[in-house]
Each structure stands twice: as C-alpha cells, then as structure tokens.
XYZ file of C-alpha atoms in Angstrom:
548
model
C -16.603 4.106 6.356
C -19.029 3.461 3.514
C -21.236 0.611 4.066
C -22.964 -1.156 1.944
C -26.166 -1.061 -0.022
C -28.701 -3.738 -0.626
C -27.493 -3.266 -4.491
C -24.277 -3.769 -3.058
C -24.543 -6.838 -1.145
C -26.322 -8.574 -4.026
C -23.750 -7.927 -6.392
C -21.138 -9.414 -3.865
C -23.153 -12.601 -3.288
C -23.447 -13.479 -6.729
C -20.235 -12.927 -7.802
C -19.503 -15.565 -4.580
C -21.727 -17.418 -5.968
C -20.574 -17.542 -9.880
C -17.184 -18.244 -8.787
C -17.998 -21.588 -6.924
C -19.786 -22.694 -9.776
C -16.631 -21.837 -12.170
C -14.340 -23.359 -9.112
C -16.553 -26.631 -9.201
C -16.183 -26.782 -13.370
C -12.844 -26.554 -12.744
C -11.630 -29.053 -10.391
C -14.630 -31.458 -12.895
C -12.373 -30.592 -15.531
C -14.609 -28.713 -17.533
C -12.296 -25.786 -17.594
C -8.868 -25.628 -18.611
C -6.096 -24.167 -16.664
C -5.994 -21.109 -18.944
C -9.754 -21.132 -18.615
C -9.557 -20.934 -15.180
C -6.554 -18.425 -14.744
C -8.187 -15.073 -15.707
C -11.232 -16.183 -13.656
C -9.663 -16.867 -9.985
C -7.299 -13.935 -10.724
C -9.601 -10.948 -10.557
C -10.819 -13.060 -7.421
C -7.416 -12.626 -6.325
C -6.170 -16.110 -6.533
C -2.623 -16.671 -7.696
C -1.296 -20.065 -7.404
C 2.188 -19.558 -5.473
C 5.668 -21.335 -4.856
C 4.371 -24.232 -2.324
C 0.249 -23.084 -2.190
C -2.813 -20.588 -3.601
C -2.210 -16.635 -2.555
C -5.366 -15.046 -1.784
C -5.436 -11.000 -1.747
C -8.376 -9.530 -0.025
C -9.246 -6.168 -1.230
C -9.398 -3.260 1.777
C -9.774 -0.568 -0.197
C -7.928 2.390 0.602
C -6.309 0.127 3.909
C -9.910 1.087 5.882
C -10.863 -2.149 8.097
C -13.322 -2.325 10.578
C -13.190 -4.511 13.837
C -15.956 -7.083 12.658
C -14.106 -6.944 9.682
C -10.251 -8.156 11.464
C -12.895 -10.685 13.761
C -13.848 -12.401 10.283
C -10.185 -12.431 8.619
C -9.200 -14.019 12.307
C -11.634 -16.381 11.802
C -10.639 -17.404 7.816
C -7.025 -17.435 8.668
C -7.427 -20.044 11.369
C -10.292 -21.857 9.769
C -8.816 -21.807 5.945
C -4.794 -20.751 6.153
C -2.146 -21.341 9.120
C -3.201 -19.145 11.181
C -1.323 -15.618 9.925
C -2.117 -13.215 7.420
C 0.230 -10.434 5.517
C -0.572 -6.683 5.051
C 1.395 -5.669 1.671
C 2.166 -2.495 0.648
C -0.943 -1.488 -1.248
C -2.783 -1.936 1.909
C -4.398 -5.225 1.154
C -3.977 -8.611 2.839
C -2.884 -11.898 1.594
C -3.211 -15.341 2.341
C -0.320 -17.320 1.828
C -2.305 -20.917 2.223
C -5.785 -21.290 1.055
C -6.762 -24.062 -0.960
C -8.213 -24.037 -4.025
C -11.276 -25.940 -3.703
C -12.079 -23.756 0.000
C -11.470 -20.377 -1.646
C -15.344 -20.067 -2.647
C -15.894 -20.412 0.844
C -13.501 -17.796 1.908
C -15.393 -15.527 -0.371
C -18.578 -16.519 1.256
C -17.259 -15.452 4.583
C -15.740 -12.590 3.026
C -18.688 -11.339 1.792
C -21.065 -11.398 5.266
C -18.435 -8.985 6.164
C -18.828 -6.698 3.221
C -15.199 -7.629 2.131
C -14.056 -9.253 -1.399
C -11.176 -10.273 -3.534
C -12.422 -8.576 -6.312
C -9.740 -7.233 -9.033
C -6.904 -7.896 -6.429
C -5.069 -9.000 -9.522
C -5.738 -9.576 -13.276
C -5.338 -6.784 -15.893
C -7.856 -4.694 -14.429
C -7.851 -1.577 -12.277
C -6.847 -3.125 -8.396
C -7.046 -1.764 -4.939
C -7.621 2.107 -4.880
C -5.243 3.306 -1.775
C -4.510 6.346 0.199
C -2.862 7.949 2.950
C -3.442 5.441 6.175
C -4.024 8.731 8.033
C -6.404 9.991 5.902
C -9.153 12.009 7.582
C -7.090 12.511 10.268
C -4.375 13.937 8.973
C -3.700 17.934 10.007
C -1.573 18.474 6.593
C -4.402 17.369 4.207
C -6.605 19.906 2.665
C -9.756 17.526 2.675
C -10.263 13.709 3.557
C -9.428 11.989 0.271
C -11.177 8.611 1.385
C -14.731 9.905 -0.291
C -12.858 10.717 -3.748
C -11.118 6.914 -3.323
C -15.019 5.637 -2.292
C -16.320 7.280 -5.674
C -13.378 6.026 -8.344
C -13.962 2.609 -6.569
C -17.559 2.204 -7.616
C -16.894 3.550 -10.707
C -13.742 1.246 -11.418
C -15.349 -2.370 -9.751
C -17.270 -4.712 -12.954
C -16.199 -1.712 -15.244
C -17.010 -4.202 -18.299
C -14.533 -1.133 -20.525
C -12.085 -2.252 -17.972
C -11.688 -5.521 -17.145
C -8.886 -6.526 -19.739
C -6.710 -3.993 -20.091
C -3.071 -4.160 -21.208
C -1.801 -5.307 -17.584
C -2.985 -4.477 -14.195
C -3.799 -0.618 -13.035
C -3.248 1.023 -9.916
C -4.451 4.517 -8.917
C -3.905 6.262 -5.925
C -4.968 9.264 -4.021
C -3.432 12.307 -1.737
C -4.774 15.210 -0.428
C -1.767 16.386 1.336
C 0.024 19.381 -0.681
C 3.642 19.282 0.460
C 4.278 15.469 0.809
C 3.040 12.238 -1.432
C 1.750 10.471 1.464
C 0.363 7.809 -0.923
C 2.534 7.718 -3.632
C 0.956 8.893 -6.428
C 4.394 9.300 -8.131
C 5.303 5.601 -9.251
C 1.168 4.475 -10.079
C -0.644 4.160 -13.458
C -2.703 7.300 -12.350
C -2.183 9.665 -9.556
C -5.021 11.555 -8.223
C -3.428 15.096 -5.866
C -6.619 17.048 -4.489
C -5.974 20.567 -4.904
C -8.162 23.645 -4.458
C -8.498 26.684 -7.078
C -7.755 30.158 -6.245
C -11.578 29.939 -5.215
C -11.412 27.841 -2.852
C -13.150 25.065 -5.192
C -11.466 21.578 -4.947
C -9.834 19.882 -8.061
C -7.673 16.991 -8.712
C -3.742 17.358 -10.814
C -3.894 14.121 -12.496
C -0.625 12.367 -13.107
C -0.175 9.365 -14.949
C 3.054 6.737 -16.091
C 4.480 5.670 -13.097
C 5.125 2.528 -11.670
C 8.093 -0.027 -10.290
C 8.715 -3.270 -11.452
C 11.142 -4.382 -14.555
C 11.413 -0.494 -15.841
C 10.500 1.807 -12.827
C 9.703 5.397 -13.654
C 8.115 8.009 -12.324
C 4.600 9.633 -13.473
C 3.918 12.880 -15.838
C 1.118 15.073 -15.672
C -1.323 14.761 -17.391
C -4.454 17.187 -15.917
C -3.104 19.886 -14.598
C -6.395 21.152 -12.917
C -9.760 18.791 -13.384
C -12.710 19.944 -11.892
C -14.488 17.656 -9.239
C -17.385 17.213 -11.501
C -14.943 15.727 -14.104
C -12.812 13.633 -12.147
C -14.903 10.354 -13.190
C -14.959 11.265 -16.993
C -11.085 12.445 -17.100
C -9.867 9.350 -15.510
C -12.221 7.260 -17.959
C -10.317 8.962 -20.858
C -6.726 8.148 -19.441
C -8.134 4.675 -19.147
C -9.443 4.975 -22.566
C -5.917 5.878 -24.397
C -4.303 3.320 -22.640
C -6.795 0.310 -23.683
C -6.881 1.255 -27.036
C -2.858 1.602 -27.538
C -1.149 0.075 -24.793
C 0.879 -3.050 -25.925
C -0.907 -6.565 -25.551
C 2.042 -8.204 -27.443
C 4.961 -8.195 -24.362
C 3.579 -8.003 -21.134
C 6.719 -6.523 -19.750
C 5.867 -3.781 -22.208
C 2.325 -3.490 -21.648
C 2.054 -0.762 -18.553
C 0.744 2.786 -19.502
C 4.715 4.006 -18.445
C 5.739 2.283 -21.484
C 3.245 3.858 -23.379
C 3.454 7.530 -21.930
C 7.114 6.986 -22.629
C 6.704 6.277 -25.789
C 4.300 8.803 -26.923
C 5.452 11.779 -24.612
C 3.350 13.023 -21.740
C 2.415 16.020 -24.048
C 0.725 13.401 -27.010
C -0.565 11.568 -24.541
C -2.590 14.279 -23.135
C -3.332 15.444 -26.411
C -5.220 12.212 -26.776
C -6.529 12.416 -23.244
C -8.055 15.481 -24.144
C -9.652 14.543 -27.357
C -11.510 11.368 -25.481
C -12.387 13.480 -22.483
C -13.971 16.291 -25.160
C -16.402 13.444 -25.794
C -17.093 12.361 -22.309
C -17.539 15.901 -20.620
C -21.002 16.416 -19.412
C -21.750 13.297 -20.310
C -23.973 10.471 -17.483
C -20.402 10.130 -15.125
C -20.307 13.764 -14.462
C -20.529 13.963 -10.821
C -23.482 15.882 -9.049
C -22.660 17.629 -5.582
C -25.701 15.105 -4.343
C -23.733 12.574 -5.224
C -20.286 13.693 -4.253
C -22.338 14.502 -0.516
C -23.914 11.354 -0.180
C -20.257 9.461 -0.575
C -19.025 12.326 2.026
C -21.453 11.695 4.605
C -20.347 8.019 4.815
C -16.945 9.506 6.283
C -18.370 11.809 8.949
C -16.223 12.153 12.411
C -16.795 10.084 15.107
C -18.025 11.042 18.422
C -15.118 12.970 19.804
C -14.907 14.158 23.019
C -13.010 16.924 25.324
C -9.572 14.984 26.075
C -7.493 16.104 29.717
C -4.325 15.518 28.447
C -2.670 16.319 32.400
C -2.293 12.392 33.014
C -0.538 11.742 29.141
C 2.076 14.576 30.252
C 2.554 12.934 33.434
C 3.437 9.753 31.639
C 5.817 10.988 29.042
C 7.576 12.789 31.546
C 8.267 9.540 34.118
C 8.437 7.066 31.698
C 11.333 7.102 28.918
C 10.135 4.067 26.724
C 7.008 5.503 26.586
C 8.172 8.389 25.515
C 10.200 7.138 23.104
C 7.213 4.979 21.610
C 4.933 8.263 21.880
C 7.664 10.372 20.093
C 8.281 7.490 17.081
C 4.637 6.142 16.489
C 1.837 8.579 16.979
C 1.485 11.655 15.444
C -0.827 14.808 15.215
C -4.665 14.280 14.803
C -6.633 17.208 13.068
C -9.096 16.569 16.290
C -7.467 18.593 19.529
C -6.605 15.701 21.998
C -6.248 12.895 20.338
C -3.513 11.343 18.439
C -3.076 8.521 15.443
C -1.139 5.629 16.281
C 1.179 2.753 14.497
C 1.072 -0.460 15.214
C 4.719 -1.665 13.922
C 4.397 -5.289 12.442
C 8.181 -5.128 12.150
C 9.283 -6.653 15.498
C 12.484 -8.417 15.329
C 12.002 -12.381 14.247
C 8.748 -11.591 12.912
C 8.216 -11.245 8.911
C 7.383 -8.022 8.437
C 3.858 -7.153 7.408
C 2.388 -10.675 9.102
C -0.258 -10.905 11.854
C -1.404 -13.899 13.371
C -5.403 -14.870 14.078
C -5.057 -14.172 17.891
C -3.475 -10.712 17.193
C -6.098 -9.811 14.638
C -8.734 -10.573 16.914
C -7.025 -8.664 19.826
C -6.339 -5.685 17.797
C -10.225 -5.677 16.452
C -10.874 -5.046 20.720
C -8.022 -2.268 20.861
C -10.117 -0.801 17.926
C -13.272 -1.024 19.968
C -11.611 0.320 22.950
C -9.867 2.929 21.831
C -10.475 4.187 18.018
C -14.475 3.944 17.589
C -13.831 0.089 16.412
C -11.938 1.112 12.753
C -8.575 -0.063 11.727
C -6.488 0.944 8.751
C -3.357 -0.863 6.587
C -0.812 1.257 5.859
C 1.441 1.258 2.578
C 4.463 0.132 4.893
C 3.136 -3.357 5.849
C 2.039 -1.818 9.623
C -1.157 -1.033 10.846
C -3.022 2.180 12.133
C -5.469 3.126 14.957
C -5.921 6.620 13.951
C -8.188 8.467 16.748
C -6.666 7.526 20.284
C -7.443 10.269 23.197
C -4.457 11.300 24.378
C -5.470 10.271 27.897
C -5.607 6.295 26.881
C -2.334 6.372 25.074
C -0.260 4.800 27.885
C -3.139 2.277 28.466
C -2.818 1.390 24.569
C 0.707 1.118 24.409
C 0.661 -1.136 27.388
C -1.340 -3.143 25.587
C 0.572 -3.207 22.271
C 3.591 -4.116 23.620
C 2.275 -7.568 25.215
C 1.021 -7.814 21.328
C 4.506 -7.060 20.181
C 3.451 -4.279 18.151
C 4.854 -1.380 20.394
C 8.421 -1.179 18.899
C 9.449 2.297 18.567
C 10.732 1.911 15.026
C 8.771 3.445 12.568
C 10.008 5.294 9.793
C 13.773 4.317 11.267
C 15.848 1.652 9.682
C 14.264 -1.503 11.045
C 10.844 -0.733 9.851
C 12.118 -2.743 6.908
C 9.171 -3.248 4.058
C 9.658 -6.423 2.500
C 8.067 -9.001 0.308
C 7.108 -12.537 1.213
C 9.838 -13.332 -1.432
C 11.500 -16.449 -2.077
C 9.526 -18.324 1.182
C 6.571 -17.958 -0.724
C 6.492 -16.293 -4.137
C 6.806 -18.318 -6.994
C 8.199 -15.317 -9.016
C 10.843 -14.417 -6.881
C 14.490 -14.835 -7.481
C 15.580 -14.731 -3.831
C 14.567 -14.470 -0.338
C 13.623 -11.638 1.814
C 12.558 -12.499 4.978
C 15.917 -13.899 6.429
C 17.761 -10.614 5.109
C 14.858 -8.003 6.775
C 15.420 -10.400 10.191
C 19.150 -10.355 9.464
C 19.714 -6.697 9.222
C 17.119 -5.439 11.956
C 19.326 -8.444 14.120
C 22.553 -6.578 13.158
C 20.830 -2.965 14.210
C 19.221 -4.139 18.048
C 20.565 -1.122 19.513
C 17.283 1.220 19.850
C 19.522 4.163 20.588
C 21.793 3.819 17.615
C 19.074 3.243 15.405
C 17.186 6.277 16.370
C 20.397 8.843 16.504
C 20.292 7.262 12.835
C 16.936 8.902 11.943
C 15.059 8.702 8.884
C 15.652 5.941 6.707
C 13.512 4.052 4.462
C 14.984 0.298 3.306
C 12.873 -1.613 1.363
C 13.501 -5.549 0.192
C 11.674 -7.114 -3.122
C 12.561 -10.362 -4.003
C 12.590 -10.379 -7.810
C 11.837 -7.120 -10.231
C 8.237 -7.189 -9.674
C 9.004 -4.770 -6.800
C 6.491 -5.661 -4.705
C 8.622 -4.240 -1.583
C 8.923 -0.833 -3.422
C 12.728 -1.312 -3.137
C 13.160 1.000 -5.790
C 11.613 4.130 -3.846
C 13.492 3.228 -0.901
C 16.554 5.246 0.591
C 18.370 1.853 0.669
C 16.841 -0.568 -1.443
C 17.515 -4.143 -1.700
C 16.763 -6.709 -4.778
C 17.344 -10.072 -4.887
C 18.376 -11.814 -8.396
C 19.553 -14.990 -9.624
C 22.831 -16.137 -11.079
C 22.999 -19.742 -12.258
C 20.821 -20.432 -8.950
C 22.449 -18.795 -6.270
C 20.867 -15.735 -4.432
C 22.240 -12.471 -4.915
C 21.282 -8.884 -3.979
C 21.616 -5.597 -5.792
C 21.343 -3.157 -3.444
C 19.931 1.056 -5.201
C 20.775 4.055 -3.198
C 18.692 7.585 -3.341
C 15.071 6.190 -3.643
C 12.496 8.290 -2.645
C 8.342 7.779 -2.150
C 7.833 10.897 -1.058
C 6.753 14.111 -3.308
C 10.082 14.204 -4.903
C 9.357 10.936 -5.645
C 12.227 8.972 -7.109
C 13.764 5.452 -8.694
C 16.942 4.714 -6.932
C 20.477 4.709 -8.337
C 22.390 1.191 -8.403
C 25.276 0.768 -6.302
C 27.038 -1.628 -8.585
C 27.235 -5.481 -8.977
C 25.108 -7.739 -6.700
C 25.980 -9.164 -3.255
C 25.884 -12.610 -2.228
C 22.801 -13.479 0.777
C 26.223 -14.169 3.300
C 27.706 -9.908 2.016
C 24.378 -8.405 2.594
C 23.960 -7.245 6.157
C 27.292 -6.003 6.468
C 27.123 -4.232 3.030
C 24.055 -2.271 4.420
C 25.719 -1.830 7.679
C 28.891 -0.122 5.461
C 26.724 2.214 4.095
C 25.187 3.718 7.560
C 28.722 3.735 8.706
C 29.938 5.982 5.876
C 26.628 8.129 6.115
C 27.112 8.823 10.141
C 30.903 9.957 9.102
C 29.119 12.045 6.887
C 26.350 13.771 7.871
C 25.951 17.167 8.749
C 24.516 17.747 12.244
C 20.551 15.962 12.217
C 21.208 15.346 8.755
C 18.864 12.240 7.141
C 20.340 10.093 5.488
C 18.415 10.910 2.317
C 20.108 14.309 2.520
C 23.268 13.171 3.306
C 23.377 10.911 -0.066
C 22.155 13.803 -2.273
C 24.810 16.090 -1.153
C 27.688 13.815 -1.304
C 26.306 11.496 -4.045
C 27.065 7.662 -5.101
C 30.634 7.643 -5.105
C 31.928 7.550 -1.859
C 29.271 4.713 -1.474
C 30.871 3.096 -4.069
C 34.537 3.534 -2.633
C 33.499 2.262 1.017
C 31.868 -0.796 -0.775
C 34.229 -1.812 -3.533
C 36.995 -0.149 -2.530
C-alpha cells in the first residue's frame, strides 16, 4: 500500500494542527456556526441526531493492521467503543465530541490516516473493488490509478467548493462493475487498446440520492497519460455550470441531464484541448513509482491436500468456504469476507476488541493488510489455502464467519434513524427484523443471489436504489413508513430500481419482503436469481401478491 512521504506527513500534521486552532476559535466563540460548518466538514465532522459523526477516509477500503490497532484505540478512548464501515469503504464514528476531534486527528495522523474531504462539496473518498489486486477477472490492479487521482484530488484549491460533493470510482474488471462506477459523479473502467496499451472509458452523471440515475459516457478511450488532465476537465465543466442555487439540484447528474451527455462532452473536450500535454500529464516514471507501492507480497508454494481434507469432512466449513472466499489471481491462496452482518448486530459495525483481533488475523494470515468493502463487510484478501480452516475457526468465535454473503441477509444498511439526523426512519431494527424472519441457513442459500439494501431517508446512503430489493424509509405526519423498489442493480448493467407502490408501515415490512421471496421461489426457473426471475416476469405479479 502506498506509504507516506516526508512531504506527506507534513502536510497531514499541519492540517491537524490548523484545525485545533479553528476548533479552539470556535468553542471561544470567535467563529460562527456557519463559520465553522464548511471547516469541520471536509474534516469529516457532521454534527448528528444525538452526537458529532466522524468519517475517516481509507481510501479505496485499503487498511493496514497498525492502522485497525489505532482506530481500536480511538474508538475506545474517544467513541463507545464500535465503529461503522459504510458503503464507500470508509469508517465512521458515531460519538466523538467536538472539542476531542483534533485529537482524533492527531492520532489519526501517526497512523498515516485522515478525515480529509470525507464530506463537504469537494471530491471524497476514491474507492474500488475490495478485491482489487487480487482479483483473477481484472485486467490490471486499479489501486495505483485510485493512488494517483487521490493525490491529485486531496487540497485541489480548483476543487474544494464545488457545486456539492464528488465521488469517483474505479474498476478494472471488464465484464462486471465491481465498484460501481455506474451511479458516481465520474467513473473510471481500465481498458486496454487493441495494442495492448491501457486506457480508461470515462463515465460521468450518476449517482443515488433524491433523483438517482445512472452515468453517460463521456471518454470513450483516454490514454493513461491523460487520465489526470481529462478528469480535471470533467471537473472543470461541472464547477463552472453546475447549479449553486438548489442543492438538491446541484450534482453533475442534474447537469449532464440537462445539457445531454453529447454537449457535455463537447465541453469536456474543449477544456481538455487546453489541458493536454500540459504539467498533469502523467510520465511512465511516475505512473511506476505509484505501481511499485502495490507490489505482491511474499507468496509462497501452498499444499492445498489438508484444505481438501477439510471441506470434504466438515459441511459448515464448506459451506463458509463455498459463500465467502473466492479465487485469488496467486495459485493457492484465496480472498476472504469477513461478514459484519451477523444476526443482532447492526450491519457494517465493529467493536474495539474485534478491530484489534482482526488487525492479528491480518498479521497471521494476509501479510498484516485489511480492506473495507462497498457492502459494509470486511476483506482479508491473500489467505493460503492451507490456513483457511484455522481462519475460519477463528472468525467464527469473532462472529464474523456467517456464511451469508451476497445472500439475502447480507443486508447493507444505514445507521438511519438511531443515529442520522437526516433520516426519516429507522434501519437497523428492520435489517435485524428481516435477517430474524430468514434464520434458516438452508432456505436462505437455496434462495441465492439477492442484494437488499435499507437507506433511511433519500440520501441513499444504503444504496437501496441499486439493490434487488430495496428498502426506504419516509415520513408521513411522523410515523415511519417504507417504500420498498424492485429490479435494482450495482452491477455492470447497473440500474435504479422500480417502485413497488405506496409505502409500508415499520409493523408490514418484514412480511412484505418475505411476500416477495415467496412469489419469486414460485417463480423461478430452475437456479434462477432472483434478479432474473424479476426481469422476466416483471413488476406486476409483485404488485398483485402485495396489494392484491
């Protein structure tokens, strides 16, 4: 993972230390609130339903196991003793205080970790596929490319107060959107030429929240060498005609609606004719130097006799083996998911004595690195096949062994209504309520595939418009209700769910969702997802079994 410079470090302990001096004028009343708002939020400080939200930047979800040690250590020193990955593979504290926050940041920094533009109208958290490098399907590790438009991105002065917030992301996997890139302000998809010479197919426009679309090309082939200066000149359209009037109309969507994807890269093109060639063209020095700060670990020859001995005797191993590890580019070893979704646990949450005893699993078994992944779990993503059973032996005392992912009850949800001042309604109790109603492990894996995501108000922050089920809470007069969207996808046919019709009270909801799997299982084709299953037969019979 890239580690830092001297340059680097500097730059991090000043900004610590310029914020504790605008913290201290604050609480002396020497700036105002709205003074003080844009400055704690691109340090990631939101002030929350009940207490300050701070949200760490781990950029592109890569931790490493000093790193989990140190957020350990800040969660039990500073919060209550838990912290949440969210779904741009960040973490957030749910109960700093104000006045200890410059501290955080001090402890933050030792570690070569910030909060820097984790919120604010600036570009954020620059994510990727949690297997990247290790991922057979990808065509090269994306995680230098996500390295580079970070620098370039962090204290961009052109930058720092645009429209609304920005969020790019990056894939290098051909067939399958592994990060994404579909519903963010810019989409970065590595490609290669006929040649053999890697490239990037730009897309930009999408996004969830209040008016959830999907993005548009833009670049259809940019040259490595111009990835820096291209993005720049998306940037560059947006600032100068997105809308600062309404900020629910202020995203580049809106504005890529608007104009068309075709005038907007017209205009794209004309700023990028001035900035080709120009000082951010990248060198192959350059681009190398980035590289060689992601170079394999020290892999060795794996026996994988005693792992096939295992799978063979032991059927919940199996089971766990077969759900939450997958192929490794590297010949013996295998990636594995840690599922933060256990049953009576909020999903995405991880307490100060698990981070510290997944930081030793790290050490133990993945050359001490750690990522977040975009589904609120967490990955260790080179495990030798030979200490698999060891490791899941381990994970399951942790509670992180459920065999679950990707299946119904690996429910992404927001902190919602518990903790978010912006949200409408609560999602914790409904994830816990409907992975209570689906405890069966066999039923829920003869289910298959099935993404459900939960947001508690339109901000979308549990993507529940890209899941297969998605769940929304709103308000009427008060009361909690849910509208529940059918058909979402986050994958490369990335796409915004349809509604199912008028909203559910918090008392309807689990047995509304459990209505819909029943009419899907009558359904389905043999192994049919569910996903397919919905597109075949399409809203209505949903809407008949629901309604009636």
């Amino acid at each position: 993972m890239y580690v830092y410079q001297e340059h680097d470090q500097r730059l991090l302990e000043e900004r610590v230390a310029q914020y504790r001096d605008q913290t201290r004028r604050y609480l002396a009343g020497e700036l105002s609130e709205d003074e003080f708002l844009v400055l704690r939020l691109q340090n990631g400080l939101y002030i929350q339903r009940y207490a300050p939200m701070l949200r760490i930047s781990v950029p592109y979800g890569l931790l490493a196991s000093r790193q989990l040690r140190r957020l350990a250590h800040i969660v039990r020193t500073y919060d209550k003793g838990f912290c949440h990955v969210s779904t741009r593979q960040n973490i957030q504290l749910n109960w700093p205080s104000v006045e200890e926050v410059p501290d955080i940041l001090a402890e933050l920094a030792d570690v070569q970790m910030h909060a820097i533009q984790t919120s604010g109208n600036c570009i954020r958290n620059i994510t990727t596929d949690e297997f990247a490098g290790v991922n057979p399907d990808e065509i090269e590790d994306p995680r230098p490319w996500c390295e580079i438009i970070r620098q370039w991105s962090t204290f961009n002065p052109e930058f720092a107060y645009l429209p609304r917030k920005f969020k790019i992301a990056v894939n290098a996997v051909p067939d399958a959107d592994t990060a994404l890139i579909g519903v963010h302000d810019i989409g970065v998809q590595l490609i290669h030429d006929a040649n053999g010479e890697t490239g990037f197919q730009v897309w930009a426009g999408g996004g969830l929240g209040r008016t959830p679309m999907t993005g548009s090309v833009i670049g259809e082939f940019v040259p490595w060498q111009d990835l820096l200066p291209y993005l720049e000149s998306i940037l560059r359209v947006y600032n100068k005609y997105g809308n600062r009037d309404n900020k629910y109309k202020a995203r580049i969507k809106i504005l890529v609606k608007a104009l068309g994807a075709d005038k907007y890269r017209e205009l794209v093109e004309q700023e990028f004719a001035e900035l080709k060639d120009g000082p951010m063209t990248l060198t192959r020095e350059e681009v190398e130097r980035i590289q060689s700060c992601f170079s394999a670990p020290d892999y060795q020859t794996v026996d994988s006799a005693a792992l096939n001995a295992k799978l063979a005797e032991d059927k919940a191993f199996s089971r766990w083996y077969h759900t939450n590890t997958r192929a490794h580019k590297q010949a013996g070893y295998r990636a594995v998911t840690l599922t933060l979704k256990k049953t009576g646990r909020v999903p995405g949450d991880i307490s100060d004595e698990q981070l510290e005893a997944v930081a030793d699993l790290a050490d133990q078994y993945s050359f001490g690195v750690l990522r977040n992944s975009h589904q609120q779990n967490m990955v260790l993503a080179d495990v030798a096949a030979s200490d698999l059973y060891d490791l899941w032996k381990a994970l399951d005392a942790l509670g992180f062994a459920t065999p679950n992912l990707g299946l119904i009850t690996d429910i992404v949800a927001c902190p919602g209504g518990d903790l978010c001042a912006l949200a409408n309604a609560k999602s914790i109790p409904v994830a816990e309520s409907i992975q209570r109603r689906f405890d069966n492990m066999d039923y829920v894996h003869d289910l298959g595939l099935i993404d459900l995501n939960i947001s508690g108000c339109m901000n979308a922050c549990g993507h529940h418009h890209i899941g297969h089920i998605g769940i929304l809470g709103v308000d009427k007069k008060g009361k909690e209700f849910y509208q529940v969207t059918l058909g979402g996808r986050g994958d490369r046919e990335s796409r915004v769910g349809e509604k199912l019709g008028p909203s559910f009270e918090s008392d309807q909801i689990t047995d509304v969702v459990e209505n819909i799997i029943k009419l899907y299982v009558e359904k389905r084709l043999e192994n049919e997802p569910f996903i397919d299953t919905y597109e075949r037969i399409g809203m209505d019979p949903f809407k008949e079994r629901i309604y009636g």
